[in-house]
Short mmCIF file of C-alpha atoms in Angstrom, two decimals:
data_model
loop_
_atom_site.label_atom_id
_atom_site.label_comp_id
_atom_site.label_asym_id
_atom_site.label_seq_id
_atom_site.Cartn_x
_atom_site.Cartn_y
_atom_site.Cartn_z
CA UNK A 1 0.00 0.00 0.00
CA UNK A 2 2.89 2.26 0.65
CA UNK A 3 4.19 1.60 -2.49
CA UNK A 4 0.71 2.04 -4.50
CA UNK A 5 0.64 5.81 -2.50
CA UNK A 6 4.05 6.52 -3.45
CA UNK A 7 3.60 5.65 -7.10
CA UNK A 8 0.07 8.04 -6.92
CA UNK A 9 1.73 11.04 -5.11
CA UNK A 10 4.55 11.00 -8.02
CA UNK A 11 2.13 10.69 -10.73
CA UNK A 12 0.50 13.57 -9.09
CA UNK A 13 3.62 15.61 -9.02
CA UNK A 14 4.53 14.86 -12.52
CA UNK A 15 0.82 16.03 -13.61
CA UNK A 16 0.75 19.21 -11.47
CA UNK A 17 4.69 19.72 -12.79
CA UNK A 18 3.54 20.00 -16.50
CA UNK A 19 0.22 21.44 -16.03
CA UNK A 20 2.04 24.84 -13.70
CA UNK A 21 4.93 24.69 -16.30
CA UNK A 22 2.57 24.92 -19.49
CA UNK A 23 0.21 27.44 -17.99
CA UNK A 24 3.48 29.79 -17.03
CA UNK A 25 4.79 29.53 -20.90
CA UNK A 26 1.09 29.93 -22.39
CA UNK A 27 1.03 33.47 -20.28
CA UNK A 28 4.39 34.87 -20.41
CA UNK A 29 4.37 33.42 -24.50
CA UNK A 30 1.17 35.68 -25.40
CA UNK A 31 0.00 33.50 -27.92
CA UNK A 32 -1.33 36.14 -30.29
CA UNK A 33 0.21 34.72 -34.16
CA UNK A 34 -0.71 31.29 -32.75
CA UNK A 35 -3.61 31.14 -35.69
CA UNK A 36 -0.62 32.53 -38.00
CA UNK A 37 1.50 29.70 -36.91
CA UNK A 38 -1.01 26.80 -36.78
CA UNK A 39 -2.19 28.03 -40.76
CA UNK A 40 1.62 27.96 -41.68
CA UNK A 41 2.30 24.23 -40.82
CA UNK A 42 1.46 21.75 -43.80
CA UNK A 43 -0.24 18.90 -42.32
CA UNK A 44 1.05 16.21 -44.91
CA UNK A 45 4.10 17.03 -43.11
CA UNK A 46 2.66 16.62 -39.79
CA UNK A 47 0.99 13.30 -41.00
CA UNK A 48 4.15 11.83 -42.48
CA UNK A 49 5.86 12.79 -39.34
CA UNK A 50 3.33 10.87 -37.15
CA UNK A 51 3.98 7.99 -39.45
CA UNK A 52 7.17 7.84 -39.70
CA UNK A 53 7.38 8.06 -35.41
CA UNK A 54 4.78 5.42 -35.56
CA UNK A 55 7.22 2.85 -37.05
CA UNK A 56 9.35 3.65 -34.91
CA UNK A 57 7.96 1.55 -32.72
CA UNK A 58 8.75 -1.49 -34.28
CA UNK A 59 12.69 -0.61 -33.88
CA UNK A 60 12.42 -0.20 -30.03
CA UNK A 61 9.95 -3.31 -30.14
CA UNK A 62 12.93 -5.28 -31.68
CA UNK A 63 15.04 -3.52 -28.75
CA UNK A 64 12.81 -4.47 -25.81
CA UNK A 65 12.55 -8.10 -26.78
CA UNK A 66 16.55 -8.17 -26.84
CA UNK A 67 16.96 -7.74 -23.27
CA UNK A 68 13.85 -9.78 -22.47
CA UNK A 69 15.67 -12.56 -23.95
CA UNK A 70 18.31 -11.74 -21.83
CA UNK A 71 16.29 -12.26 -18.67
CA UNK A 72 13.61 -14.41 -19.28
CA UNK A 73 14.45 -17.71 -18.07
CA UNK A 74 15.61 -21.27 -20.14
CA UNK A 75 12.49 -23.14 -19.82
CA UNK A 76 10.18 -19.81 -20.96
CA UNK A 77 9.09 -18.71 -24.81
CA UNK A 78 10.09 -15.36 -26.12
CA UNK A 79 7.58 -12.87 -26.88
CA UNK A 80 6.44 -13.00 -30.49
CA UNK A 81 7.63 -10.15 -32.50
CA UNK A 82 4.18 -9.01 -33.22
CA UNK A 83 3.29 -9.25 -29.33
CA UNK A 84 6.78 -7.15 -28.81
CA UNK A 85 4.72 -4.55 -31.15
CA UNK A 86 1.37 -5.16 -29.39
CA UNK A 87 3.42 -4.42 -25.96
CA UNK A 88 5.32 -1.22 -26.94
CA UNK A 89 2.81 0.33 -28.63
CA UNK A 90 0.33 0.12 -25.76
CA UNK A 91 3.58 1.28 -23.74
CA UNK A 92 3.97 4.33 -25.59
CA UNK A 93 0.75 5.64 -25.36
CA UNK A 94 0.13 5.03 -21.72
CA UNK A 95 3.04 7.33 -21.35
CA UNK A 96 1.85 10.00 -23.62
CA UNK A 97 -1.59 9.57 -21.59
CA UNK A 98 -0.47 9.08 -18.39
CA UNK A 99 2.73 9.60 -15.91
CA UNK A 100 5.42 7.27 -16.32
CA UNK A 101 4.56 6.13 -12.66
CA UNK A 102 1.44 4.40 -13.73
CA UNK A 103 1.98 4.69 -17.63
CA UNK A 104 3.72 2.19 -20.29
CA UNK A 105 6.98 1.71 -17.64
CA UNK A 106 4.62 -0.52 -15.44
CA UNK A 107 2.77 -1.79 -18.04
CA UNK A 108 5.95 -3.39 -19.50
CA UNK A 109 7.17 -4.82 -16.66
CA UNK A 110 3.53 -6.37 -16.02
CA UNK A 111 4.05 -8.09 -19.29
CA UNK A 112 7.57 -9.33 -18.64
CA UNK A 113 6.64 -10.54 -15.57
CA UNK A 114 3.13 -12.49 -16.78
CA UNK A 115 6.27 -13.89 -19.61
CA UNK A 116 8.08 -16.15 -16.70
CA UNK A 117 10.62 -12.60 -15.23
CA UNK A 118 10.88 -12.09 -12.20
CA UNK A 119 9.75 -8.97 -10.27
CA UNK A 120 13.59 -7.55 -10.29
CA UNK A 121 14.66 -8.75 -13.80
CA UNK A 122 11.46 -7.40 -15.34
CA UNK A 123 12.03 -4.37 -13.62
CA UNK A 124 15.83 -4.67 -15.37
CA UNK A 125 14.73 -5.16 -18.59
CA UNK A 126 12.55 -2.17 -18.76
CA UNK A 127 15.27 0.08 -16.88
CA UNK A 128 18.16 -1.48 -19.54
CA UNK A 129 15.35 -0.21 -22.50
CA UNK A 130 15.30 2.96 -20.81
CA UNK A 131 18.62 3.78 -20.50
CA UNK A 132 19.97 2.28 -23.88
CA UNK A 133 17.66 4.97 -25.00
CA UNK A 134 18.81 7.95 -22.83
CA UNK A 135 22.70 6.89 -23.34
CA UNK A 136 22.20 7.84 -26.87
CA UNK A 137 20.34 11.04 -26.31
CA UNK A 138 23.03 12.34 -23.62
CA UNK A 139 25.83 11.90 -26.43
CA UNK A 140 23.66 13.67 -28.38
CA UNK A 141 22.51 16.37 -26.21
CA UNK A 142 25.97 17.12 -24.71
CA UNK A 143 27.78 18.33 -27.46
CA UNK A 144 24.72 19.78 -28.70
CA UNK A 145 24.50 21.95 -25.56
CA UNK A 146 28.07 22.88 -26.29
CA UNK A 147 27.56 23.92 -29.81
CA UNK A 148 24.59 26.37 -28.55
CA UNK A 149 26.56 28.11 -25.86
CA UNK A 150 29.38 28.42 -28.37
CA UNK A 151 27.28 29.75 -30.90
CA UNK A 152 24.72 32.82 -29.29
CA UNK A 153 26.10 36.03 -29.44
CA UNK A 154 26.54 36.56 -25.26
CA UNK A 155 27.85 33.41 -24.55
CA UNK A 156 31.23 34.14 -23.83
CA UNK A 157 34.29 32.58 -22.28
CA UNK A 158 32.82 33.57 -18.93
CA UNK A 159 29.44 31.67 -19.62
CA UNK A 160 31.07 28.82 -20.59
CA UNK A 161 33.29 28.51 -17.65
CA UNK A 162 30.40 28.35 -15.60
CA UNK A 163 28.92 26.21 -17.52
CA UNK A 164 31.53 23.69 -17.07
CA UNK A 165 32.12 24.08 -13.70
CA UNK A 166 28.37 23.57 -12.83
CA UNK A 167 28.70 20.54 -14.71
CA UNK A 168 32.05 18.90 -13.00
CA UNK A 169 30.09 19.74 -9.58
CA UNK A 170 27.11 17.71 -10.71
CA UNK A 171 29.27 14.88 -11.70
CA UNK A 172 31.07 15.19 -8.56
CA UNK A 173 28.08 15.18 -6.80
CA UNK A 174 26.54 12.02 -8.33
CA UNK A 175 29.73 10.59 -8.06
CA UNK A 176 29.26 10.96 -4.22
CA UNK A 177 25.92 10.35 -3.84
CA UNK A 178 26.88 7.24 -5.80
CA UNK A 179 29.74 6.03 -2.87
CA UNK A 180 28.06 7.05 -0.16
CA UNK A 181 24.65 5.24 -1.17
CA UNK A 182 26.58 2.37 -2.11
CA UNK A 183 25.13 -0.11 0.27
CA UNK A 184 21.55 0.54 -0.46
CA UNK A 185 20.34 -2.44 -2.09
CA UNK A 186 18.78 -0.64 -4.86
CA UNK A 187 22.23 1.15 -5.73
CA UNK A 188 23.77 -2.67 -5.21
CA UNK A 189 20.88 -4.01 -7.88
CA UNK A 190 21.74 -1.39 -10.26
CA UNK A 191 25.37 -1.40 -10.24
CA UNK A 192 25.54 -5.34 -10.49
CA UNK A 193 23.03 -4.88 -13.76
CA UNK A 194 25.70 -2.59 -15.13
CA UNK A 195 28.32 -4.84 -14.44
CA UNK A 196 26.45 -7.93 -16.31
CA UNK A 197 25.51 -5.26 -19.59
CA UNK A 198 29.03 -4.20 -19.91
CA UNK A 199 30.37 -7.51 -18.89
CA UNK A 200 28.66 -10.28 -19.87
CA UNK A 201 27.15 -8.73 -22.73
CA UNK A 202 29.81 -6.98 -24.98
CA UNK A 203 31.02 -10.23 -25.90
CA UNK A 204 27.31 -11.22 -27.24
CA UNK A 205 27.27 -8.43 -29.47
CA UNK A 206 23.79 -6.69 -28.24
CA UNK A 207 25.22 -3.77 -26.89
CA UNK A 208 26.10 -2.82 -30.21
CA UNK A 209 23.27 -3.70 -31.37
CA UNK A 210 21.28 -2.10 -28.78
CA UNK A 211 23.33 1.31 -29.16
CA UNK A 212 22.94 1.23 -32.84
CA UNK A 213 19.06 0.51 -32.76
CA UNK A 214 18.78 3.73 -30.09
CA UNK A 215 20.76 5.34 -32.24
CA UNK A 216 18.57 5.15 -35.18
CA UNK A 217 15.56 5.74 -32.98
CA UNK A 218 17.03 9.04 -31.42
CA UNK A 219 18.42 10.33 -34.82
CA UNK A 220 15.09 9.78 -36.53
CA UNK A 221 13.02 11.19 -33.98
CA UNK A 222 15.26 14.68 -33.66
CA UNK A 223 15.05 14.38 -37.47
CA UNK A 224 10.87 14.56 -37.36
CA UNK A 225 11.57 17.72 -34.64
CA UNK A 226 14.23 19.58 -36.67
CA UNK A 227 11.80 19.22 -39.44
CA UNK A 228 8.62 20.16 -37.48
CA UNK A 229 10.50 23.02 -36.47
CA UNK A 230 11.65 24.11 -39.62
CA UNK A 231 7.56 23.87 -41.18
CA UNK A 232 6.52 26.55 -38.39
CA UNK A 233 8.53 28.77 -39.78
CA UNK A 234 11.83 29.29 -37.18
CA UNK A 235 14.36 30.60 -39.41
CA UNK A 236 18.00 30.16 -37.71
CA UNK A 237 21.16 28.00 -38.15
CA UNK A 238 19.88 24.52 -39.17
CA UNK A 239 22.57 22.84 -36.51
CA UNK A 240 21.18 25.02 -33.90
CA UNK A 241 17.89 23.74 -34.37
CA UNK A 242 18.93 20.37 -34.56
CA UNK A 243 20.84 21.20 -30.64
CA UNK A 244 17.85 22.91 -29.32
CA UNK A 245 15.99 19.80 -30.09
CA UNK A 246 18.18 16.94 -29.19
CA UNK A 247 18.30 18.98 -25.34
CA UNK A 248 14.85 19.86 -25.08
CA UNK A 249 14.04 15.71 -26.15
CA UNK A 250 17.03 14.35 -23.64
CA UNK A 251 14.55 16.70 -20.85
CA UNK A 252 11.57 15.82 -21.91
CA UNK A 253 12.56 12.06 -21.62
CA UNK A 254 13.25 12.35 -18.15
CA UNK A 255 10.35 10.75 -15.78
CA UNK A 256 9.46 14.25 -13.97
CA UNK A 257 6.20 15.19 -16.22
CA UNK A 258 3.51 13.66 -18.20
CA UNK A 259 5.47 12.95 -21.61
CA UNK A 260 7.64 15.65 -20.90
CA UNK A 261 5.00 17.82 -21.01
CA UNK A 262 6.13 21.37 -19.80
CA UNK A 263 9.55 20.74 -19.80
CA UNK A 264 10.09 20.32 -23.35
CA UNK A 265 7.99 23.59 -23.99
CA UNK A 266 10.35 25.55 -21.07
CA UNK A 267 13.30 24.56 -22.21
CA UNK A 268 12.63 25.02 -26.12
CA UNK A 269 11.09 28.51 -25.41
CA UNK A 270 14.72 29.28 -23.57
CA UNK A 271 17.04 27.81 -25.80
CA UNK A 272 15.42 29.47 -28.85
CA UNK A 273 15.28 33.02 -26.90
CA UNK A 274 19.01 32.98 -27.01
CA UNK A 275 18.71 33.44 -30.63
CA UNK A 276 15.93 35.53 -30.93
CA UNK A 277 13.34 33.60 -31.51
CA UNK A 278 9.92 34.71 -30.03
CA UNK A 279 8.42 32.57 -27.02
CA UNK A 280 5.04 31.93 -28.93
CA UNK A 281 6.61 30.43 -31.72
CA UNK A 282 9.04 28.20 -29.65
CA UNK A 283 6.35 27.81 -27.75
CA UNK A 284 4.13 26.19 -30.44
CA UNK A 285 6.46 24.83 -32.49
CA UNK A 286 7.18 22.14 -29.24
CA UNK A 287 3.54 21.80 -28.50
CA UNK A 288 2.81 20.72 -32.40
CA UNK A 289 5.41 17.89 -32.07
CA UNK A 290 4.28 16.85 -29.05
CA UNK A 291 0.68 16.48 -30.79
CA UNK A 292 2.56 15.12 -33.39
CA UNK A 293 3.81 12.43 -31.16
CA UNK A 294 0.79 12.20 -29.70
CA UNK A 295 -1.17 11.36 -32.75
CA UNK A 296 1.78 8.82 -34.22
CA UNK A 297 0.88 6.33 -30.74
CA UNK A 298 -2.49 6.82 -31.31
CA UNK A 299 -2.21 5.59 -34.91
CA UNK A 300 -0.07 3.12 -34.05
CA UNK A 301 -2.43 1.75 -31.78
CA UNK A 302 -4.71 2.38 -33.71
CA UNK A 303 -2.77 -0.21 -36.50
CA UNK A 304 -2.19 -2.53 -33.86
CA UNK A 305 -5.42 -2.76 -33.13
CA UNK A 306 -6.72 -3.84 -36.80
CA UNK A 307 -3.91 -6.09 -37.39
CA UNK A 308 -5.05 -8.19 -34.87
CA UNK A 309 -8.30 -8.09 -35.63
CA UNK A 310 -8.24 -9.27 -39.26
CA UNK A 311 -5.09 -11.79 -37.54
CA UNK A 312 -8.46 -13.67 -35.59
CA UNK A 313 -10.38 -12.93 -38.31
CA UNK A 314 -9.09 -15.18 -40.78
CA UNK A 315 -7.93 -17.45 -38.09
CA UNK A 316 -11.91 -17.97 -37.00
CA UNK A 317 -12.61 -18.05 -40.76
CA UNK A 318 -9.97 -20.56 -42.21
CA UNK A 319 -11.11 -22.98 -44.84
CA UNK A 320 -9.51 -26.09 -46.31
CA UNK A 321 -8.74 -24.44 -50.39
#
């Protein structure tokens, strides 16, 4: 019961934490070309875009059933490919519905555990998903980050320093919270699952394959968002765009909103000020992908859903020619 309250609180948090952060951009933004803006996006692009983020899903399907195979015990079936799909795509729009908390996260490991897990290897193979993921998207995003402080006009040496020194005291900071919580047996759980990916794994070959598949997951997505970007009409360097993106996407992955929510909006709306951009059109360039994204699980879903169908159709309608 503790647990269930916990898990309700958070998703509570994470829905009052995009809700205040997305009424604070809509006033201070001003929204007053938002018809302007809205009439200038094509919405074959916006279509193809949801498409092309819908088969995405099949990629990171293809992912998720790698380290389920890694866990899931001798004597126990894999998942289908087309269940993977089933699985993933429900996963992704419970968390564009609903907080992470009580989204797709525990969906998944509900499935891997009704597929033979156990509770702390199912919760392992989702975490492993969700940090193959964000790897990829923090080598993105750092350099990225780098490239937009080096490039606005008053970012100087002296911004950058500080920059970099905030940075090292983070690090330094995990790194201590990291020794000195070394005993819990979460910390304990987590660090042996590293040890067994890096380990145990390398030699297997799926970390390459894991890193490549994220890869081509992250690239394609900040592709759709560069180009989303580009359709609302934001007019600046085109690998400033595609840094703004890959930060505000690395943020808006992290579990502290609903679908990041909020935080994607904030920091787009900040990143683009540097360069002049105004904070309506930031504003509703991220809110248009995030529909975007929105509408590409619903479709998928939405496939899903008539696949199977016509699947037990014909299978309750098979005849012998």
């Amino acid at each position: 019961m503790n647990d269930n309250l916990k898990r309700w609180l958070i998703a509570v948090l994470q829905v009052l934490i995009s809700v205040a952060l997305l009424s604070g951009l809509v006033y201070y933004a001003e929204l007053t070309n938002a018809q302007k803006i809205v009439e200038a996006v094509n919405p074959i692009i916006i279509v193809t875009c949801s498409m092309l983020l819908a088969l995405l899903i099949v990629l990171a399907s293809i992912r998720w059933r790698w380290f389920i195979s890694k866990f899931i015990p001798n004597e126990k079936a894999l998942p289908t490919l087309g269940m993977s799909v089933r699985v993933n795509t429900i996963n992704v729009t419970l968390n564009q519905l609903l907080p992470s908390t009580i989204g797709g996260d525990l969906y998944r490991v509900f499935i891997a555990r009704t597929l033979g897990l156990s509770v702390v290897n199912s919760l392992l193979a989702t975490l492993a998903d969700r940090l193959s993921a964000l790897t990829i998207l923090v080598l993105v995003s750092g350099p990225a980050l780098l490239v937009i402080l080096l490039s606005a006009e008053d970012a100087g040496w002296l911004s950058l320093m500080n920059f970099l020194f905030i940075l090292l005291v983070i690090l330094c900071a995990g790194l201590a919270s990291l020794f000195w919580l070394k005993k819990h047996r979460y910390v304990r759980k987590i660090a042996a699952f590293f040890y067994i990916f890096i380990g145990n794994w390398t030699t297997s070959g799926l970390i390459s394959q894991v890193l490549v598949t994220s890869f081509i997951i992250q690239l394609t997505t900040l592709t759709v968002m560069t180009v989303i970007t580009l359709t609302t009409g934001i007019k600046i360097n085109l690998i400033i765009i595609f840094g703004v993106m890959a930060v505000s996407l690395l943020v808006s992955r992290l579990p502290i909103s609903v679908a990041g929510w909020g935080v994607r909006e904030g920091v787009s709306v900040s990143l683009f000020a540097i360069f002049g951009v105004p904070a309506d059109l930031a504003l509703a360039t991220s809110v248009i992908y995030g529909l975007t994204e929105l509408f590409a699980a619903i479709l998928a879903l939405s496939g899903t859903a008539i696949v199977a169908f016509i699947s037990n159709f014909l299978q309750n309608n098979q005849h012998p020619n």
